[in-house]
């Protein structure tokens, strides 16, 4: 019997011959024939073959199709010179009407049935192990001399006819410092599943316990390792089970068909093709992936909005890459709650300023276009005003449909939790992300102050409590957008506010958000979020990561997203609407076409054009 020692350096045709003779004392092919492609195998009746091929193309991440045989053809010249699919896998499984009825070392006894069957050879992540090692990254399952861990997820594949199932993934522990290198090493190896589809907490995929894989062996994480998940060809096995074919065969998970094809050499890539990894949440731990090109575009937006036209010292509040991280987090969200409203003009009715609502509606518009749930929460006394503004925004074409409008009042200690979660259960949040834009924020003394140090607490509902409660709910993130330091969410930079902003020692908001976006005018921050979400949605690398490499790219919806972005025309009409409703400029209380004392024309209009 051969042992595993020298198998990694043997050529594929030698390995297949050894496997054919049943002379190996191993349970999987991980680490064998380094640098050569390995394949998952699915064998189905020819009547099912066309639908299964469509299923593969619709879910190319888990099921990259290397070859489809003709009925009864157990050789595969395009993948290997001398192979016989009946004998050249370490072990096979037989499925009858969706049930696994046994394992086999050879399919020769089924040669007659195989004459009417088609073999599908599908890419395998074992193929990229050498590339990962070459990047200086440990492959833990090879180190631990065991099969890779494979898990069923809660992620549905794109169904075709009788073929439907949830995605199956492999998990490889990767040291945190090597995450980006692992993504880079695998992203171009499309026939070996390409880049990871999830980095971080397995619970976000519906995996409850890493120590109990559905297929393969448990692989132990070292201190500092992060679980990284790739789409897996065993998804094809799950599809076979669910289609309940009278007879089907697959490889046993981990027992791959080894081809004569070498892995592709990765060529020099443009910034559009180079992936970056960013942590967007610590609880649960979650990383996102985006192209270097898209990330740079969003950083440019952050620089644009960071100018200080009022010369208030906001440059000292700026935190790098907060726009990128906030928008990556929002792009993963299913449901977003937005709040705005700063009643700085306490002697007027309404007391609201016109910085905030336009930015909030710009965010809401792109979220609607991206088919996310979105709602707005505001002060009870301002409900009628905001309802009218939203209705007119729909008429102006800014919003596709009205945004649900909510108010929040504290009735007991659990009010915030009850508002944010179904039945107050932190395991069932109604919203994944909260965004405050130019929203009055509570200071350290419990009061709310405008820039002139006037306490306006009597006009402000305690929406801050929702942001404080969100800090206790796993999976709910928060973003604050502001331009002076007294806005909700600016607690993250309160020390800088106290040091550099006029009256900062009194007015600084004490409530933190996970992400703090500082802009010269808060509306600009809202416009930048909308533009950044559009950039992320049109980034192929990020789109693939969002949809977990199943289904089809969403880029066909690009025109709908584009039409949802703010424009000079739309924002001009909206500002006129606000003026008509008596909503004033923040700095001057003027009812002219200005925001924060800056004219719409030649200042705000130019910023919108630059952002677009």
GROMACS .gro file of N, CA and C in nm, residues 91-104 107 109-110 113 240-241 246-252:
model
   81
   91UNK      N    1  -1.320   0.699  -0.398
   91UNK     CA    2  -1.446   0.639  -0.350
   91UNK      C    3  -1.563   0.711  -0.414
   92UNK      N    4  -1.670   0.636  -0.436
   92UNK     CA    5  -1.793   0.691  -0.496
   92UNK      C    6  -1.910   0.671  -0.400
   93UNK      N    7  -2.014   0.750  -0.423
   93UNK     CA    8  -2.141   0.728  -0.355
   93UNK      C    9  -2.248   0.698  -0.457
   94UNK      N   10  -2.339   0.609  -0.421
   94UNK     CA   11  -2.453   0.579  -0.507
   94UNK      C   12  -2.579   0.636  -0.443
   95UNK      N   13  -2.661   0.704  -0.523
   95UNK     CA   14  -2.785   0.764  -0.474
   95UNK      C   15  -2.903   0.704  -0.552
   96UNK      N   16  -3.005   0.663  -0.477
   96UNK     CA   17  -3.127   0.610  -0.538
   96UNK      C   18  -3.246   0.685  -0.480
   97UNK      N   19  -3.316   0.756  -0.568
   97UNK     CA   20  -3.433   0.836  -0.528
   97UNK      C   21  -3.397   0.933  -0.415
   98UNK      N   22  -3.277   0.990  -0.423
   98UNK     CA   23  -3.237   1.093  -0.328
   98UNK      C   24  -3.171   1.043  -0.203
   99UNK      N   25  -3.163   0.912  -0.185
   99UNK     CA   26  -3.100   0.856  -0.065
   99UNK      C   27  -2.966   0.794  -0.101
  100UNK      N   28  -2.866   0.818  -0.018
  100UNK     CA   29  -2.736   0.753  -0.038
  100UNK      C   30  -2.749   0.609   0.010
  101UNK      N   31  -2.730   0.515  -0.084
  101UNK     CA   32  -2.751   0.373  -0.050
  101UNK      C   33  -2.620   0.295  -0.038
  102UNK      N   34  -2.507   0.367  -0.048
  102UNK     CA   35  -2.381   0.297  -0.027
  102UNK      C   36  -2.263   0.371  -0.085
  103UNK      N   37  -2.142   0.321  -0.052
  103UNK     CA   38  -2.019   0.374  -0.111
  103UNK      C   39  -1.951   0.261  -0.187
  104UNK      N   40  -1.875   0.299  -0.290
  104UNK     CA   41  -1.812   0.201  -0.379
  104UNK      C   42  -1.671   0.244  -0.412
  107UNK      N   43  -1.713   0.171  -1.010
  107UNK     CA   44  -1.848   0.171  -1.069
  107UNK      C   45  -1.859   0.070  -1.183
  109UNK      N   46  -1.933  -0.236  -1.199
  109UNK     CA   47  -2.051  -0.324  -1.197
  109UNK      C   48  -2.176  -0.254  -1.250
  110UNK      N   49  -2.169  -0.120  -1.263
  110UNK     CA   50  -2.281  -0.043  -1.316
  110UNK      C   51  -2.256   0.002  -1.461
  113UNK      N   52  -2.566   0.044  -1.685
  113UNK     CA   53  -2.646   0.164  -1.655
  113UNK      C   54  -2.574   0.292  -1.699
  240UNK      N   55  -2.825   1.659  -0.634
  240UNK     CA   56  -2.860   1.521  -0.673
  240UNK      C   57  -2.958   1.461  -0.573
  241UNK      N   58  -2.931   1.484  -0.444
  241UNK     CA   59  -3.020   1.432  -0.339
  241UNK      C   60  -3.160   1.490  -0.356
  246UNK      N   61  -3.381   0.835  -0.993
  246UNK     CA   62  -3.381   0.691  -0.959
  246UNK      C   63  -3.242   0.636  -0.932
  247UNK      N   64  -3.142   0.686  -1.009
  247UNK     CA   65  -3.005   0.639  -0.990
  247UNK      C   66  -2.908   0.753  -1.024
  248UNK      N   67  -2.812   0.776  -0.937
  248UNK     CA   68  -2.708   0.875  -0.964
  248UNK      C   69  -2.584   0.836  -0.886
  249UNK      N   70  -2.470   0.884  -0.935
  249UNK     CA   71  -2.343   0.859  -0.866
  249UNK      C   72  -2.270   0.992  -0.846
  250UNK      N   73  -2.194   0.999  -0.739
  250UNK     CA   74  -2.103   1.114  -0.718
  250UNK      C   75  -1.973   1.060  -0.659
  251UNK      N   76  -1.869   1.142  -0.661
  251UNK     CA   77  -1.751   1.111  -0.581
  251UNK      C   78  -1.791   1.118  -0.434
  252UNK      N   79  -1.721   1.050  -0.347
  252UNK     CA   80  -1.738   1.074  -0.204
  252UNK      C   81  -1.667   1.205  -0.171
   0.00000   0.00000   0.00000
